[in-house]
Short mmCIF file of C-alpha atoms in Angstrom, two decimals:
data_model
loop_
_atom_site.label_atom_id
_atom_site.label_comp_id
_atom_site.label_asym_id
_atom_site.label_seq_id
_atom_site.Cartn_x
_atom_site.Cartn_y
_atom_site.Cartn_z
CA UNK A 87 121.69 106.27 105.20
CA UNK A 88 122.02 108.44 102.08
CA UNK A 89 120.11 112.25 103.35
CA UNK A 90 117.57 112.09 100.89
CA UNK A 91 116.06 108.89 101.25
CA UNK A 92 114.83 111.40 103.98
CA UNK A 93 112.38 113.16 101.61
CA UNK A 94 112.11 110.68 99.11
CA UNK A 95 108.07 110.99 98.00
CA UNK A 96 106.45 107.98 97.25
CA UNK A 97 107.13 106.08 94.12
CA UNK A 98 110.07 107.98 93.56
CA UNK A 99 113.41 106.75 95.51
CA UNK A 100 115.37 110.00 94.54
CA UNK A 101 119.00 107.63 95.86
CA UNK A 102 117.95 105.72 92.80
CA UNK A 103 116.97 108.56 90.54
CA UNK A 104 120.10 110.37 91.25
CA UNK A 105 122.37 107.21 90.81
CA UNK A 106 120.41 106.99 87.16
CA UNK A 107 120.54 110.12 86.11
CA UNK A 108 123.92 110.69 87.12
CA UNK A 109 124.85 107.34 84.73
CA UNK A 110 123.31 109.66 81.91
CA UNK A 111 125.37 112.74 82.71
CA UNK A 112 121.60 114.30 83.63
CA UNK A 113 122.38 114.95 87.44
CA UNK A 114 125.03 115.60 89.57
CA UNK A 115 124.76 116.62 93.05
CA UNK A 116 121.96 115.35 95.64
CA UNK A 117 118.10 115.67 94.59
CA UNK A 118 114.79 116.79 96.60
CA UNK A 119 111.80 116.34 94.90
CA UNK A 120 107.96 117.51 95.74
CA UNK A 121 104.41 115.93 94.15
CA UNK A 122 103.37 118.54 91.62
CA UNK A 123 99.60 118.25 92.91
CA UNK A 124 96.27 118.47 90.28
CA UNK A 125 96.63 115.41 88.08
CA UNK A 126 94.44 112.85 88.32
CA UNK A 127 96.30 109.71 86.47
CA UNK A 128 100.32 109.89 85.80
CA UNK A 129 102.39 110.89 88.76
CA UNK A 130 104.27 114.05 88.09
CA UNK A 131 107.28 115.09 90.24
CA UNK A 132 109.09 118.60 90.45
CA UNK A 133 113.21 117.59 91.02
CA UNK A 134 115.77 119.82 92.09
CA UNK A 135 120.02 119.47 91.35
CA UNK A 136 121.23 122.58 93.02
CA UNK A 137 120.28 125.42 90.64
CA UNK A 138 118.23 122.81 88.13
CA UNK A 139 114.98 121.91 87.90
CA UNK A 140 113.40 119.38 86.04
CA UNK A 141 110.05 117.28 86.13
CA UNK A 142 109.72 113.48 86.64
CA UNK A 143 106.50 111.87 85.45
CA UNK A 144 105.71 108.03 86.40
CA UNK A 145 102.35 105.82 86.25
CA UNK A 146 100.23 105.74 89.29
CA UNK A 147 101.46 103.95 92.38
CA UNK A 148 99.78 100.62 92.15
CA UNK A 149 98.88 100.37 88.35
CA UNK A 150 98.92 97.52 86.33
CA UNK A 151 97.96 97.93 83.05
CA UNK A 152 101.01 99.90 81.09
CA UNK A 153 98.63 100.33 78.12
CA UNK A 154 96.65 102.92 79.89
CA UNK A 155 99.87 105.23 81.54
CA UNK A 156 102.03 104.51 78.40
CA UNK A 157 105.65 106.46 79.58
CA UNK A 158 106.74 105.85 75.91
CA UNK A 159 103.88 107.09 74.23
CA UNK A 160 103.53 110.79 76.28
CA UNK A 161 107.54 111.13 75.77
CA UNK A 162 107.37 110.28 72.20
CA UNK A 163 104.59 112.70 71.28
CA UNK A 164 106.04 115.62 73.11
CA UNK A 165 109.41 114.60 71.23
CA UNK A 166 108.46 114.85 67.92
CA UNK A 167 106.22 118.09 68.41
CA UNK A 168 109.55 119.64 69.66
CA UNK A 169 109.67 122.04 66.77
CA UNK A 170 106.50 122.01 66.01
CA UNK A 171 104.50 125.12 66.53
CA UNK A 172 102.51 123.09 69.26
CA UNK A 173 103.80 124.55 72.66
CA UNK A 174 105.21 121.09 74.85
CA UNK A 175 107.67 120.36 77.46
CA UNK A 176 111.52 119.78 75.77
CA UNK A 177 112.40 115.99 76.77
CA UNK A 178 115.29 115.08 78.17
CA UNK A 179 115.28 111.66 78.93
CA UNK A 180 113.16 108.03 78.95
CA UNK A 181 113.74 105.01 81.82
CA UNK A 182 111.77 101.80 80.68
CA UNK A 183 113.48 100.08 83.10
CA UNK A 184 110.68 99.76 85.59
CA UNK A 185 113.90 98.58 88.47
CA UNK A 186 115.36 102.03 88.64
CA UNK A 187 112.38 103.22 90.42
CA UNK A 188 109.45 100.86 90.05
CA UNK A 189 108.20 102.18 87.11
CA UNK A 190 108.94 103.82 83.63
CA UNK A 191 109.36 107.08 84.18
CA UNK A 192 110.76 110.06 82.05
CA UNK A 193 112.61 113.65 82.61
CA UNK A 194 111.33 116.68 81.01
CA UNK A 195 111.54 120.45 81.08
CA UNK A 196 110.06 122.28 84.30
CA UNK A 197 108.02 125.01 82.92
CA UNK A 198 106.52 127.58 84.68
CA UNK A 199 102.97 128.34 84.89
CA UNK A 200 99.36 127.96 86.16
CA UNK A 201 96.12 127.83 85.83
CA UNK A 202 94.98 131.32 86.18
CA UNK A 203 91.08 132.43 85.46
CA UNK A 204 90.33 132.10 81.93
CA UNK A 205 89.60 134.94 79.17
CA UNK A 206 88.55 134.85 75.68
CA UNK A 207 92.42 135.43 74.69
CA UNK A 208 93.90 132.14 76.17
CA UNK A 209 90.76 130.17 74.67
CA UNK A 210 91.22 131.89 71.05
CA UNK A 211 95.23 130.87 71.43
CA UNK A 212 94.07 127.18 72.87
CA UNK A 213 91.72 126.79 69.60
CA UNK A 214 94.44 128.07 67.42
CA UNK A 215 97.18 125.61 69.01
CA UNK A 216 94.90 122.75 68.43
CA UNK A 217 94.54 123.89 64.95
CA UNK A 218 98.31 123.82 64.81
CA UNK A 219 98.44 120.28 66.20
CA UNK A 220 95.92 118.84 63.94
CA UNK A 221 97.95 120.34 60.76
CA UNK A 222 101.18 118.74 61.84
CA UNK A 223 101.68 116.02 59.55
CA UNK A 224 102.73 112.39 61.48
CA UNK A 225 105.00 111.24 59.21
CA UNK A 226 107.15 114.33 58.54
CA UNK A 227 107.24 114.44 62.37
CA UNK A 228 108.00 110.58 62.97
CA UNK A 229 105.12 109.61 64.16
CA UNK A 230 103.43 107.44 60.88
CA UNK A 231 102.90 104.52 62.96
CA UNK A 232 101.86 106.44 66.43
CA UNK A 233 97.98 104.94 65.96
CA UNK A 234 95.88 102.77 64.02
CA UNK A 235 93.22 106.07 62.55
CA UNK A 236 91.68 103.83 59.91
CA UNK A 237 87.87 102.67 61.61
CA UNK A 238 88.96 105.23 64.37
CA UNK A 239 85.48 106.73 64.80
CA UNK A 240 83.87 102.95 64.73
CA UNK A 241 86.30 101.97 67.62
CA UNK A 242 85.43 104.89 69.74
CA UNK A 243 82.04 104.68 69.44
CA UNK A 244 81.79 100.75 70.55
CA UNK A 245 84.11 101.36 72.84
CA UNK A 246 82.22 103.71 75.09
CA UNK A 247 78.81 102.30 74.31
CA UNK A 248 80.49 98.76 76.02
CA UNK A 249 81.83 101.04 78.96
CA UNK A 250 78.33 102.02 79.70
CA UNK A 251 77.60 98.36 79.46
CA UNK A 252 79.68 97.46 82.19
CA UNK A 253 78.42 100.29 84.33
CA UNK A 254 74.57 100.10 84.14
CA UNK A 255 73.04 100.25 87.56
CA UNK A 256 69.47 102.33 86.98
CA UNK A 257 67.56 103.13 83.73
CA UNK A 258 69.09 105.89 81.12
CA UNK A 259 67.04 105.39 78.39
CA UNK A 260 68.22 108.81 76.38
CA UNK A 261 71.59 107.68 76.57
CA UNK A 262 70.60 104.28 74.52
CA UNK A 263 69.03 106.94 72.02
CA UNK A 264 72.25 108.94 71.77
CA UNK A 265 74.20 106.08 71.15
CA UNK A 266 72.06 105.18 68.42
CA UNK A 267 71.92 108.13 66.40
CA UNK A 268 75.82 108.28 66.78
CA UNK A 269 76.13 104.74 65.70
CA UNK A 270 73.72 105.04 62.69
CA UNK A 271 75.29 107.97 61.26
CA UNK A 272 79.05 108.65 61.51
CA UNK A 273 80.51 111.28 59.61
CA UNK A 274 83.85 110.35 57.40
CA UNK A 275 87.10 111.51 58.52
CA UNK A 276 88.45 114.47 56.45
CA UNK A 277 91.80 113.72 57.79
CA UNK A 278 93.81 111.67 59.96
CA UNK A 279 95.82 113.59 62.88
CA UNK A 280 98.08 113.46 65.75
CA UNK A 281 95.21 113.28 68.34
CA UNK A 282 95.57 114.45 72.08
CA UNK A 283 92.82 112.63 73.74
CA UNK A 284 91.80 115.44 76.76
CA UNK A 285 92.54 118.80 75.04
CA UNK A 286 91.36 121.28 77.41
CA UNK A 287 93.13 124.39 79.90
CA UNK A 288 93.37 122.28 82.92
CA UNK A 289 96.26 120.52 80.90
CA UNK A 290 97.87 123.25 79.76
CA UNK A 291 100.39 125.43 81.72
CA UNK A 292 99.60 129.18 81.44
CA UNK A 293 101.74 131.76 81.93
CA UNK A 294 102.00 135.51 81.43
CA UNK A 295 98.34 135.46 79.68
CA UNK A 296 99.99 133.07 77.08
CA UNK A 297 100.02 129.26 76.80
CA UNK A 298 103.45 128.11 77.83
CA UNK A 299 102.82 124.00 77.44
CA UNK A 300 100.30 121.82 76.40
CA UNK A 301 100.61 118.45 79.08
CA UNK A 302 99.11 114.93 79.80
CA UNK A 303 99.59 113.45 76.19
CA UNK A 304 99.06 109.70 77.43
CA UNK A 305 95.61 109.27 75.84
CA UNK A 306 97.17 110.80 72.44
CA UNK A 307 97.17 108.76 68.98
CA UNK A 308 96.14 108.99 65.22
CA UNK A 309 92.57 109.63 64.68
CA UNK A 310 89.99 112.31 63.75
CA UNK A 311 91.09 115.99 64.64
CA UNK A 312 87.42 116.82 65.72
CA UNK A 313 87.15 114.62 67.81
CA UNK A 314 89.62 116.95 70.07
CA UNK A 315 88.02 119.86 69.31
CA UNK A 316 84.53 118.59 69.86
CA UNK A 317 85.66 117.60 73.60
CA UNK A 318 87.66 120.97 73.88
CA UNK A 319 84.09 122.97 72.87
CA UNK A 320 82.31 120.84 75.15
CA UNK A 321 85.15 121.87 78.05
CA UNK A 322 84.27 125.32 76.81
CA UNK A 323 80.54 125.22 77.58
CA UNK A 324 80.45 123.74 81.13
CA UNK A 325 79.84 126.99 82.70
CA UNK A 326 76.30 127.00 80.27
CA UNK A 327 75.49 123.31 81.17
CA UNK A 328 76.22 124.07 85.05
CA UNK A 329 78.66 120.77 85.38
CA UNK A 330 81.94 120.86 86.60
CA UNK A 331 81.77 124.55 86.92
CA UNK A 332 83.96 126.69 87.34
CA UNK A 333 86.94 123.59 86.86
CA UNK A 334 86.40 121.96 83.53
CA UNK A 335 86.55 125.63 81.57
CA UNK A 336 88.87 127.43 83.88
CA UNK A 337 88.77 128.67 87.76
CA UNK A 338 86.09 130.67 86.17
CA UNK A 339 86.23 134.05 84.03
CA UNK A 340 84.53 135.25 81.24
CA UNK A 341 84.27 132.47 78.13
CA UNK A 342 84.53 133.18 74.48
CA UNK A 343 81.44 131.81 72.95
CA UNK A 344 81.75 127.76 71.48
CA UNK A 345 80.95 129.51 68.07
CA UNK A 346 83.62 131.65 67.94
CA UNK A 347 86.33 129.44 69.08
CA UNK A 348 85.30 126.72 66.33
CA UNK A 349 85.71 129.33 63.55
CA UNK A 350 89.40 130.29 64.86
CA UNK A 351 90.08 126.34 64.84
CA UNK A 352 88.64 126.03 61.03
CA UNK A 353 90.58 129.19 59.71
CA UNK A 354 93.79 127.27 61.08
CA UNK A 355 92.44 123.79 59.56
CA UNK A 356 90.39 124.85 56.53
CA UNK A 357 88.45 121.44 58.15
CA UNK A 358 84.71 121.05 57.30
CA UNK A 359 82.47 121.42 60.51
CA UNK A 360 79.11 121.25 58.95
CA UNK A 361 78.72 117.99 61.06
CA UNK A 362 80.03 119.06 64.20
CA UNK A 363 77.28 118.32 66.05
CA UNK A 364 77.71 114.23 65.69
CA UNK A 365 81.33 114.89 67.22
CA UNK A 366 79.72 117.00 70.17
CA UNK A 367 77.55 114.60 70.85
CA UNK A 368 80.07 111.76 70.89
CA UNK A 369 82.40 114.34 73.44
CA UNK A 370 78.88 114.10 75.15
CA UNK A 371 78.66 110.19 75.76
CA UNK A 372 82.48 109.91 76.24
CA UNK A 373 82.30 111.97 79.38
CA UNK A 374 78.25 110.82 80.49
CA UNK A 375 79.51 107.18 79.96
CA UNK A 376 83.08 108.25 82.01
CA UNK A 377 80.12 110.19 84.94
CA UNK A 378 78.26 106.71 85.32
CA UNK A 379 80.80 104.64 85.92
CA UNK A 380 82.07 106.84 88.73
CA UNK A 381 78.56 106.67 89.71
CA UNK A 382 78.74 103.27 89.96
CA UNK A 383 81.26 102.85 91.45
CA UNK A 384 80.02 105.45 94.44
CA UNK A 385 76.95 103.41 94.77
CA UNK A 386 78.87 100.18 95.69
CA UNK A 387 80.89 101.79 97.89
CA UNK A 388 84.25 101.68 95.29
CA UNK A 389 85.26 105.78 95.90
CA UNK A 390 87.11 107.45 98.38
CA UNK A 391 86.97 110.47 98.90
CA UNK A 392 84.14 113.70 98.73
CA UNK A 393 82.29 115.05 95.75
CA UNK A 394 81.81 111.09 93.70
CA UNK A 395 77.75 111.58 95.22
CA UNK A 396 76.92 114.58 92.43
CA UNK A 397 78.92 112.87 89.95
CA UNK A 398 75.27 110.63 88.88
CA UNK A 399 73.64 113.70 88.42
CA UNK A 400 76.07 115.50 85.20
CA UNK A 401 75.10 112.24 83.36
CA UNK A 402 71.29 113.59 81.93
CA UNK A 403 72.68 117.02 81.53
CA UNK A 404 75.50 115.66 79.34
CA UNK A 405 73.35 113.58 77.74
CA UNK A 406 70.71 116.49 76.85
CA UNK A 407 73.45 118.23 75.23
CA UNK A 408 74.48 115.59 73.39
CA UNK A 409 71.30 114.97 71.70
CA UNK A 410 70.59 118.64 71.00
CA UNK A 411 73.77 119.25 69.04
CA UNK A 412 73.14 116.27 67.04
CA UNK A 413 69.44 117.86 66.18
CA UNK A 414 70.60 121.50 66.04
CA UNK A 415 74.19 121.25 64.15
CA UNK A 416 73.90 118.10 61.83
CA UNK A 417 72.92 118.73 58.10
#
């Protein structure tokens, strides 16, 4: 038996890996791998060849539904924002072939970094990459075809408004009320953009008091840029709202005001955020709707694990917020 079917972790047979990668001149000698720990979805793996190191990233043992852990899609983004001014992992290579390993998978650059506390510096840099993002143009960068942004704002809104449907288990009537004054109202897109879905420091890779990578691009498409920055100022302002703290905006640290990090975002953009508000408050039923159904689930006995009992109670909180940034920042 080969040594390293040894330490092979699970979902990644590294005899198989090796055999694969060494078919694509991408590995030579034997491989070890380790689970790179703190993701929540994807699988991500760091491999070693000798001297090398690379990452491996796979869906979650188990999953089904390739729509939702799309190997192509994360690879493709990161690929075409290469030489972009949007800090990402260089690509080396794509498996679809879900025998090598039982899964697609892909190979990219190991890049070092952490998540150290946050300061106002590193969230003034993460405003001004997403600004950078949401200027690159899809076409010029191959990716024309990469969503469907027309209606995009329609489409979000039903889809998290059925979401709650299928999670209702105890009466929530201001969430009903913020769905309807984001349903009634909807601003019009000022442009369409490469989208990353769950912009925010826990996926970025920080380094040296500088941003090194921006990571976990599988819920990226074409859509509204404020959307992400709506969810990335909601991140922000955890700390104020008391949920999540001290891991949604950063291991803690000081916090450069919402304010101030949506005016270095609109100096990049030269984007209109006079209604700002309405996209808060959809960043605000996104993650109440995504807080009751883990609630739900907890209450039928569906979680495993410690912590899913407080997740019910972010829900009003979020909620609250939501409806006061549609009063306070809507004209």
């Amino acid at each position: 038996m080969p040594a390293n079917i040894e330490t092979s972790p699970p979902g990644l047979d590294l005899d198989r890996l090796q055999d694969h990668l060494a078919a694509h001149d991408l590995a030579g000698g034997p491989l070890a791998a380790e689970v790179i720990h703190g993701g929540r979805s994807n699988l991500t793996y760091l491999v070693r060849d000798g001297d090398r190191r690379f990452v491996v990233r796979r869906p979650p043992l188990g999953h089904v539904l390739a729509t939702a852990h799309d190997m192509t899609r994360e690879f493709r983004v990161m690929a075409a924002l290469r030489d972009t001014g949007v800090p990402v992992p260089r690509t080396y290579h794509l498996c679809d072939d879900p025998e090598v390993i039982g899964a697609p998978f892909y190979v990219m650059e190991y890049v070092e970094g952490g998540q150290p506390p946050v300061t106002p510096a590193i969230e003034a840099e993460l405003a001004a990459i997403l600004g950078r993002l949401h200027e690159v143009d899809p076409a010029e960068v191959g990716l024309a075809d990469f969503g469907r942004p027309d209606g995009f704002l329609e489409r979000q809104v039903r889809r998290w408004k059925r979401q709650l449907d299928a999670s209702r288990s105890r009466e929530l009537p201001d969430i009903d009320r913020l769905y309807a004054l984001l349903a009634e109202d909807m601003p019009v897109t000022q442009r369409h953009a490469i989208v990353h879905g769950d912009f925010k420091l826990g996926n970025t890779l920080i380094a040296g008091g500088r941003v090194r990578a921006v990571l976990d691009w599988e819920m990226s498409t074409l859509g509204d840029p404020l959307t992400d920055l709506a969810l990335f100022l909601l991140y922000a302002d955890f700390e104020a709202l008391d949920i999540g703290k001290g891991s949604a905006a950063g291991n803690g640290g000081e916090h450069m005001p919402s304010g101030e990090l949506a005016r270095t975002y609109a100096r990049g953009t030269g984007l209109d955020l006079s209604r700002l508000g309405w996209y808060v408050g959809l960043a605000c039923f996104k993650l109440a709707v995504i807080a009751e159904g883990i609630h739900f689930r907890y209450t039928r006995g569906l979680t495993v694990g410690k912590g899913f009992e407080e997740i019910g109670g972010h829900v009003a909180p979020l909620v609250a917020h939501g409806l006061r940034a549609l009063e306070s920042r809507e004209s």
